[in-house]
Coordinates of N, CA, C and O and ligand atoms in Angstrom, one line a residue:
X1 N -13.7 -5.7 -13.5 CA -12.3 -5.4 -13.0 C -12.4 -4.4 -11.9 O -13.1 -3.4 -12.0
X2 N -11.8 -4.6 -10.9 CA -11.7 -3.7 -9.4 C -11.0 -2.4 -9.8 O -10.3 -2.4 -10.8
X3 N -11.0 -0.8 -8.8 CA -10.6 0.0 -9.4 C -8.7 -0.4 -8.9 O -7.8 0.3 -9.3
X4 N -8.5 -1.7 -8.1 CA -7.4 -1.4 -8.3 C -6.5 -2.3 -9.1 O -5.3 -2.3 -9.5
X5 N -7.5 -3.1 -9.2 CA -6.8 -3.7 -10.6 C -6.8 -2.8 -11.8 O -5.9 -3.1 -12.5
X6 N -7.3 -1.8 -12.2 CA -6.9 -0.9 -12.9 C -6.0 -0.2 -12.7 O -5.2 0.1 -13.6
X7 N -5.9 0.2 -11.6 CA -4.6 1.1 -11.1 C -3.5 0.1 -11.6 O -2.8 0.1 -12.5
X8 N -3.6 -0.8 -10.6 CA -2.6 -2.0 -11.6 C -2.2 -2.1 -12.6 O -1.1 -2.6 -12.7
X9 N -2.7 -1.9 -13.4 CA -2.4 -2.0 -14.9 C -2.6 -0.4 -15.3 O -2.8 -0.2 -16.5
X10 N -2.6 0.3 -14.7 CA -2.3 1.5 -15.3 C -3.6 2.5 -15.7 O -3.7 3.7 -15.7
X11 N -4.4 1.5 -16.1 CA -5.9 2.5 -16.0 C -6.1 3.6 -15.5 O -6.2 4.7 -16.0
X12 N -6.1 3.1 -14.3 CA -6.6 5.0 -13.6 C -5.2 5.4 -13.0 O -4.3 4.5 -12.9
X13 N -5.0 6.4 -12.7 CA -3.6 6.8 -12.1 C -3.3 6.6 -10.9 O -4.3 6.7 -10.1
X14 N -2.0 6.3 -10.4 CA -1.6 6.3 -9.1 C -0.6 6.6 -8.3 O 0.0 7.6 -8.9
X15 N -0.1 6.5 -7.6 CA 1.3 7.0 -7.0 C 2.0 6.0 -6.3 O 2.0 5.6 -5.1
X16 N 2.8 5.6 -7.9 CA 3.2 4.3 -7.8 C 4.4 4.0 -6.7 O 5.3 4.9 -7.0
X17 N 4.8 3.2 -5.6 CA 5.5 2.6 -4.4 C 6.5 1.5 -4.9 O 7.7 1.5 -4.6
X18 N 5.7 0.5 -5.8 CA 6.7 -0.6 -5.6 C 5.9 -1.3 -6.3 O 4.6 -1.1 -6.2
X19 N 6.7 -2.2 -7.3 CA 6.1 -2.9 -8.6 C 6.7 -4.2 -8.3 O 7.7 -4.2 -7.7
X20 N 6.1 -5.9 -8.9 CA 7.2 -6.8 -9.9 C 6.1 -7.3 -10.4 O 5.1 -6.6 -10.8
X21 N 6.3 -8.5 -10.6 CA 5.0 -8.9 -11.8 C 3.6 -9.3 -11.3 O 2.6 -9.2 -11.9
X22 N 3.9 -9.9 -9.9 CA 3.1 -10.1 -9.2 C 1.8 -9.1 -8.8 O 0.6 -9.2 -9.1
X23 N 2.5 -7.8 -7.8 CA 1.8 -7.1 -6.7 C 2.9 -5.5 -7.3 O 3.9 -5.2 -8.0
X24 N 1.8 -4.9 -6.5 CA 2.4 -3.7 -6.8 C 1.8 -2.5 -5.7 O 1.1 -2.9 -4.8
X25 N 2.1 -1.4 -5.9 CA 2.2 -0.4 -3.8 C 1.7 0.7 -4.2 O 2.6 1.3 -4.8
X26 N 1.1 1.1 -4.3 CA 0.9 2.7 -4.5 C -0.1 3.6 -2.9 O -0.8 3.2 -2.0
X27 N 0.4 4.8 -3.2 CA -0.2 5.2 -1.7 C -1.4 5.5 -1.9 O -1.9 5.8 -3.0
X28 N -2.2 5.5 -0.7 CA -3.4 5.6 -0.2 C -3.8 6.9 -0.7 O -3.1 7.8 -0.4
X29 N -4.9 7.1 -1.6 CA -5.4 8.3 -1.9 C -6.0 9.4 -0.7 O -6.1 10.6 -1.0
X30 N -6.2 8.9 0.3 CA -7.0 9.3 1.5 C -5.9 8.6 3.0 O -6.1 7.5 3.5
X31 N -4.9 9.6 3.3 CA -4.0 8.7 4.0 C -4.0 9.3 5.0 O -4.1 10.5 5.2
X32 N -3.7 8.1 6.3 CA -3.9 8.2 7.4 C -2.8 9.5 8.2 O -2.8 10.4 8.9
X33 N -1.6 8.6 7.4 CA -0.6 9.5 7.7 C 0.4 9.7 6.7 O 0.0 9.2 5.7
X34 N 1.5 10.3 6.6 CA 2.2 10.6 5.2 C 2.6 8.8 4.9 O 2.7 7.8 5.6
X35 N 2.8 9.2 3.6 CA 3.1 7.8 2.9 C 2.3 6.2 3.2 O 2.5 5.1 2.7
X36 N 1.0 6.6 4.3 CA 0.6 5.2 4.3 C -0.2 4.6 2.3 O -0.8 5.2 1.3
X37 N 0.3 3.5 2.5 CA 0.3 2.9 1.1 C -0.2 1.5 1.3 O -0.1 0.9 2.4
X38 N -0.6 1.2 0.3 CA -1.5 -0.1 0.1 C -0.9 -1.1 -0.9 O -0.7 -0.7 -2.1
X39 N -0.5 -2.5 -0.4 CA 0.1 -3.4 -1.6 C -1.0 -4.1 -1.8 O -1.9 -4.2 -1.0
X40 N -1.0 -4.6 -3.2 CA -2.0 -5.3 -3.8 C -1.4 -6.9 -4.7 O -0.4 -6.9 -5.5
X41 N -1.9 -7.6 -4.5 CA -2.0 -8.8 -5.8 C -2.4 -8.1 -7.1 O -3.3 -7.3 -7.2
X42 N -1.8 -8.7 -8.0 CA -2.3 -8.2 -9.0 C -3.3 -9.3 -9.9 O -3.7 -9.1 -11.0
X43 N -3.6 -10.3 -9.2 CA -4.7 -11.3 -9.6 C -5.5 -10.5 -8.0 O -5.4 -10.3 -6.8
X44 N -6.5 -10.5 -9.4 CA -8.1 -9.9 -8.5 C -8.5 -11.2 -7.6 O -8.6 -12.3 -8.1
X45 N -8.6 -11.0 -6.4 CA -9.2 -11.6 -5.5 C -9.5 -10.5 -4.1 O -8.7 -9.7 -3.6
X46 N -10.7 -10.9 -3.8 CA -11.2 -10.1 -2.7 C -10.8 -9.9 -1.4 O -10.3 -9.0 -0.7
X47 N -11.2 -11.2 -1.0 CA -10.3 -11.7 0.5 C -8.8 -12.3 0.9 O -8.3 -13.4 0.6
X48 N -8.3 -11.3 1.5 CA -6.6 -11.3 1.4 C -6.4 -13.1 1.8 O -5.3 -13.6 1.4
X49 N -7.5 -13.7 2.5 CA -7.5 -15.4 3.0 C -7.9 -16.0 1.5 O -7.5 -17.2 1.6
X50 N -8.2 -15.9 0.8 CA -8.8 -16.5 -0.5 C -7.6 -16.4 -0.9 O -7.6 -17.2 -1.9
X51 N -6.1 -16.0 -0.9 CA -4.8 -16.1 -1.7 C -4.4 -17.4 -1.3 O -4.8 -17.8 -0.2
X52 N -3.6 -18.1 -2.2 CA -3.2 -19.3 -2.3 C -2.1 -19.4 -1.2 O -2.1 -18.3 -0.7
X53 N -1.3 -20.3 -0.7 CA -0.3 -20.4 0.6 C 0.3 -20.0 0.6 O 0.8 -19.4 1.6
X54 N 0.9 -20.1 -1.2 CA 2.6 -19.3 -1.9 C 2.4 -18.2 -2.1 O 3.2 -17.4 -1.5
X55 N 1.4 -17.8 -2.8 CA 0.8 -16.4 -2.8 C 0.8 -15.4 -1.8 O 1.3 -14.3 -2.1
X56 N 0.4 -15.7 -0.6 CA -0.1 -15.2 0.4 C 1.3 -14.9 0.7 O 1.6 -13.8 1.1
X57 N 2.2 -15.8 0.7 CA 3.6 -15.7 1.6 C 4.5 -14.9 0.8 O 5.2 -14.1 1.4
X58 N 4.5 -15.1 -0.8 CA 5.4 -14.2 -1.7 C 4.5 -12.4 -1.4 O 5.2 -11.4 -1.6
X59 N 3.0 -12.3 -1.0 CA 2.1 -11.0 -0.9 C 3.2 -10.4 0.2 O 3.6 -9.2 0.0
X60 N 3.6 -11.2 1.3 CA 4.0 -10.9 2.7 C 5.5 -10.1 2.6 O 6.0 -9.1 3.1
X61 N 6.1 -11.3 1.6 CA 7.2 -10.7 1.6 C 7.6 -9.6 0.7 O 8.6 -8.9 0.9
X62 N 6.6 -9.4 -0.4 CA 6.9 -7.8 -1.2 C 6.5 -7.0 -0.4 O 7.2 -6.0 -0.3
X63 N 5.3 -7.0 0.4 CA 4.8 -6.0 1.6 C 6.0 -5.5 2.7 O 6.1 -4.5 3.4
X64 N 6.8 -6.4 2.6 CA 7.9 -6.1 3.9 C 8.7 -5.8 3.4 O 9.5 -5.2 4.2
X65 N 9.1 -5.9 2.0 CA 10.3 -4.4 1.7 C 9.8 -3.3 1.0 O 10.6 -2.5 0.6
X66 N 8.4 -3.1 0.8 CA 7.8 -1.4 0.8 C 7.5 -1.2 1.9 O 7.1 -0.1 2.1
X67 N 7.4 -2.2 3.3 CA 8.3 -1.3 4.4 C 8.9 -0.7 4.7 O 8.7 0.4 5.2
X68 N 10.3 -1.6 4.2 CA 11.5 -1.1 4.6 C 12.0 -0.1 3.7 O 13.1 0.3 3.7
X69 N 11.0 0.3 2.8 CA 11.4 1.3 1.8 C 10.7 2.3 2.7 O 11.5 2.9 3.4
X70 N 9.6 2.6 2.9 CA 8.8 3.2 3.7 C 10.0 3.8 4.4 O 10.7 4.7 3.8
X71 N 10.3 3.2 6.1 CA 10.6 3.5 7.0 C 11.9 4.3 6.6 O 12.1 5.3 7.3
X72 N 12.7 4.0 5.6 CA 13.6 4.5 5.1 C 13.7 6.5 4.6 O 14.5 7.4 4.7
X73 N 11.9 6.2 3.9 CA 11.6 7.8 3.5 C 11.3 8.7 5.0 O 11.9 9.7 5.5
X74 N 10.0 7.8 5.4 CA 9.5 8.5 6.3 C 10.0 8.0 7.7 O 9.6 6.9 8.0
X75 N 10.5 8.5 8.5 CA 11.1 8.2 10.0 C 10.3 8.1 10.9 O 9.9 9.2 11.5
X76 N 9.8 6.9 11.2 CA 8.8 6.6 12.1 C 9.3 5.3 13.2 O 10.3 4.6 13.1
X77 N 8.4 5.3 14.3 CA 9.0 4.2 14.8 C 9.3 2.3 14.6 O 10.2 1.5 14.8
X78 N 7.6 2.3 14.1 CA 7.7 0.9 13.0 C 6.8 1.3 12.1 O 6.0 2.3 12.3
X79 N 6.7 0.4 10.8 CA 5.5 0.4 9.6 C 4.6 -0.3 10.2 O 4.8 -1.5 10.2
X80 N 3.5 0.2 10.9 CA 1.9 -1.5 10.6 C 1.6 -1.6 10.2 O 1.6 -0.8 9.3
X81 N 1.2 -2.8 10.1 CA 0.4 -3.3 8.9 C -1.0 -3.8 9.1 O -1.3 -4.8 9.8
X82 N -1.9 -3.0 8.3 CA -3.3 -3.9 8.5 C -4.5 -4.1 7.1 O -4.8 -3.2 6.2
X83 N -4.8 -5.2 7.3 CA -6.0 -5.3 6.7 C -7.6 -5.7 6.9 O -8.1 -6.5 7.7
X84 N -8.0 -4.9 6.0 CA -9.5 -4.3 6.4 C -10.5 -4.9 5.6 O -11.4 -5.7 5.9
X85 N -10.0 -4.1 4.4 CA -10.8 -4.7 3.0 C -12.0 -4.3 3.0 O -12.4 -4.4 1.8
X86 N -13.0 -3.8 3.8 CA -14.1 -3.4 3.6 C -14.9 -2.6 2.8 O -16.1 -2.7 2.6
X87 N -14.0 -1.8 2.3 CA -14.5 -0.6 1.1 C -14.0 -1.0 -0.4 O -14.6 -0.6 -1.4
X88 N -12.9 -1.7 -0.3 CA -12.5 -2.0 -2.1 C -12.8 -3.5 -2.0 O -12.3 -3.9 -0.9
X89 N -13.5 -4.6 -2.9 CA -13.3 -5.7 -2.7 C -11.8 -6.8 -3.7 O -11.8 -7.6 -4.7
X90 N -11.0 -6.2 -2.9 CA -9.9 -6.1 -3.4 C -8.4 -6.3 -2.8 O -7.6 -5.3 -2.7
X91 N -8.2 -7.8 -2.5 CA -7.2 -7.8 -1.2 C -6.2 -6.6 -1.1 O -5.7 -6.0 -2.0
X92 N -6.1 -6.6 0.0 CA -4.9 -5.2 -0.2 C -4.3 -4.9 1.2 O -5.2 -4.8 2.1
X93 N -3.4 -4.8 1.5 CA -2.7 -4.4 2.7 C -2.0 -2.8 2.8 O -1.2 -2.3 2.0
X94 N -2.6 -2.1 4.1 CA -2.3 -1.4 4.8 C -0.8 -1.3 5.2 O -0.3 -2.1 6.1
X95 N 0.1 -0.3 4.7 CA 1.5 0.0 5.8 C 1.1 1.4 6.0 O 0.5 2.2 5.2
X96 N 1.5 1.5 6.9 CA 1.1 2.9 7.6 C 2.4 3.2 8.8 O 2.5 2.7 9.9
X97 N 3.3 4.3 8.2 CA 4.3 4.7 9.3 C 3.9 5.2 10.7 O 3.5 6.4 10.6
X98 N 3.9 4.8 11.8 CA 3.7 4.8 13.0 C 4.6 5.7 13.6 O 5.8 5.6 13.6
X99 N 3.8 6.7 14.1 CA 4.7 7.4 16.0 C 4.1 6.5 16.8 O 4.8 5.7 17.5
X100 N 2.8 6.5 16.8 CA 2.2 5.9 18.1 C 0.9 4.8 17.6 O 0.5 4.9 16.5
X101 N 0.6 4.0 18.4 CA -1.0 3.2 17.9 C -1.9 4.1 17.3 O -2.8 3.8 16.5
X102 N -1.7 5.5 17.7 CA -3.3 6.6 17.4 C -2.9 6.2 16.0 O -3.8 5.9 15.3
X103 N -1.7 6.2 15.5 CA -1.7 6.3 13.3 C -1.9 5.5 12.9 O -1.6 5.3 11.7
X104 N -2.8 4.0 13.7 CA -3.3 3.1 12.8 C -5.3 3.3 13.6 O -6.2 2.5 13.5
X105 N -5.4 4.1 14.0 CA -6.9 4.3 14.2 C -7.7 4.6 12.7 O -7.6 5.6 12.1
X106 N -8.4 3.6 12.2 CA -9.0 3.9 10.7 C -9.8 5.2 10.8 O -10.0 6.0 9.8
X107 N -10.0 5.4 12.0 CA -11.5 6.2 12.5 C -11.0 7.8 12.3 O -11.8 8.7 12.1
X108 N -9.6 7.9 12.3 CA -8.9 9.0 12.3 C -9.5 9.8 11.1 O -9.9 9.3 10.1
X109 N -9.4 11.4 11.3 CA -9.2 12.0 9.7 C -8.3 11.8 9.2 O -7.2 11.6 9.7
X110 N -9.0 11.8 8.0 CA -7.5 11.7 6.8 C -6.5 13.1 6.3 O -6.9 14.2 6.3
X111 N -5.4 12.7 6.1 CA -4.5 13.9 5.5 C -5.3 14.4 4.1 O -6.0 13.6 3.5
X112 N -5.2 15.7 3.7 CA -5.0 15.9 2.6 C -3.9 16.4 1.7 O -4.5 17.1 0.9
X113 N -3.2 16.3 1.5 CA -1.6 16.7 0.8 C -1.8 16.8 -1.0 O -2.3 16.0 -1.7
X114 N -1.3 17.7 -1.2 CA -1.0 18.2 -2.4 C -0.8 16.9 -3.4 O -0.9 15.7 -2.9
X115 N -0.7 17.2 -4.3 CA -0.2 16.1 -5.6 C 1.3 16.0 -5.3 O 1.9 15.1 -4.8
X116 N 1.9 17.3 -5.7 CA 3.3 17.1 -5.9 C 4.0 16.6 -4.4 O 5.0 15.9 -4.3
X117 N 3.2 17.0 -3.6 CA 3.8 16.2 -2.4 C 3.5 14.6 -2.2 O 4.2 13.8 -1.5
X118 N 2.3 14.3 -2.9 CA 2.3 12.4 -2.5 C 3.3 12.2 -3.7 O 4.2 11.5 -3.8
X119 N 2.9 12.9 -4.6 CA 4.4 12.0 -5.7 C 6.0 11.7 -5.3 O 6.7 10.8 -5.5
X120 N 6.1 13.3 -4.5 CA 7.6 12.8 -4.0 C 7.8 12.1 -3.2 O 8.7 11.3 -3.1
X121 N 6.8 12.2 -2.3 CA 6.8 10.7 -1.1 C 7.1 9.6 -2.1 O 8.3 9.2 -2.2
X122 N 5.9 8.8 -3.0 CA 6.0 8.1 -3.7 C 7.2 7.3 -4.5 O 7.6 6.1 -4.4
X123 N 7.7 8.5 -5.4 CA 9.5 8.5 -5.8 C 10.1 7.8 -4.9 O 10.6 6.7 -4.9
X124 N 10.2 9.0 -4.0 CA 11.0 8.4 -2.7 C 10.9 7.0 -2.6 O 12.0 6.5 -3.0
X125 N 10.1 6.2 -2.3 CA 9.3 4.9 -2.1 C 10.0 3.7 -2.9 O 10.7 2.7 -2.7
X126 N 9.5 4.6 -3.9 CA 10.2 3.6 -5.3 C 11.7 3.2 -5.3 O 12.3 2.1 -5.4
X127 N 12.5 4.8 -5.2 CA 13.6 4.8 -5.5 C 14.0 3.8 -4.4 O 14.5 2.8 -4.9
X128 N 13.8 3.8 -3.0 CA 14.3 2.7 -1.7 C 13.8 1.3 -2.5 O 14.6 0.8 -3.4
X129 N 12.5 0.8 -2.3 CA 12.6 -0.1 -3.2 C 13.1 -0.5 -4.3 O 12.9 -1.7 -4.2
X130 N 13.8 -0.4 -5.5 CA 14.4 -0.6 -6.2 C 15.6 -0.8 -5.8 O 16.3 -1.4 -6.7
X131 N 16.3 -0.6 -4.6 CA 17.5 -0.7 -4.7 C 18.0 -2.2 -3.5 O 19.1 -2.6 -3.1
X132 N 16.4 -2.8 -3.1 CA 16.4 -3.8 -2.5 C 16.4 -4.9 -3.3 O 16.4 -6.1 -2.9
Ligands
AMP1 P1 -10.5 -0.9 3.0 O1 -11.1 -1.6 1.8 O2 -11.5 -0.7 4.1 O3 -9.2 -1.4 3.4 O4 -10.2 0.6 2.4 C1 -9.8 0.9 1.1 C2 -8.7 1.9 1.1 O5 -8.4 2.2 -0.3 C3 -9.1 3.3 1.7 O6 -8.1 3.6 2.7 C4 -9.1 4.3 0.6 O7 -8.7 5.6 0.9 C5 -8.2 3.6 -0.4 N1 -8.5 3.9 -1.8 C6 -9.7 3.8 -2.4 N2 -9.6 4.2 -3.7 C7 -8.3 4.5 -3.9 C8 -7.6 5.0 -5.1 N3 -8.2 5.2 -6.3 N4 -6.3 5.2 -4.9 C9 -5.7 5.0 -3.7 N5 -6.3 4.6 -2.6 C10 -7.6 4.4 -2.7

């Protein structure tokens, strides 16, 4: 089992974004910028191309309203989106709220932010999502 299929299911903890039965959001432990967050399938598969047609396209469309939940918390100019995959083998997509191209440089340092502050980002997150 991958560490984020555990997070998925609840295993290890996380700072939950956006749930359904499928896929689910929680933010980046190590984030680029506030609120960047990672959606996941919740059927383990490695390579984000290894998802099925419908899969891939139902992945796309939950990714695009913890977006629009995103952009809603955090005021940025658009959400990017990227994937990497290199470090978890574990499809998963990148949103990361943008000022400029520098906030999708991987290469950048990472934030470090309190607990109680990724949770409230988080909440935040949820609460926008939920009401899409
Ligand atoms: P990559 O596989 O190259 O797309 O990178 C994996 C991403 O997952 C990195 O940005 C890590 O900071 C993030 N990550 C790894 N473990 C955790 C975790 N337990 N909770 C949240 N994010 C994580």
């Amino acid at each position: 089992m991958s560490i984020f299929s555990k997070i998925a299911a609840g295993e290890i903890p996380s700072y939950k974004c956006a749930e359904n039965d499928e896929f689910y959001a929680f933010l980046d432990i190590n984030p680029m910028v506030k609120g960047h967050t990672l959606c996941i399938p919740r059927r383990e598969v490695d390579y984000i191309f290894d998802l099925e047609d419908d899969e891939i396209a139902r992945f796309q469309v939950f990714a695009k309203k913890v977006a629009v939940a995103i952009k809603k918390v955090l005021p940025c100019v658009k959400v990017g989106q990227a994937v990497l995959g290199l470090e978890v083998p574990h499809a998963h997509i990148h949103l990361i709220p943008m000022q400029s191209e520098k906030d999708m440089l991987f290469s950048n340092p990472k934030l470090k932010l309190e607990p109680e502050e990724m949770q409230g980002i988080a909440d935040k997150i949820y609460a926008e999502f939920k009401k899409l």
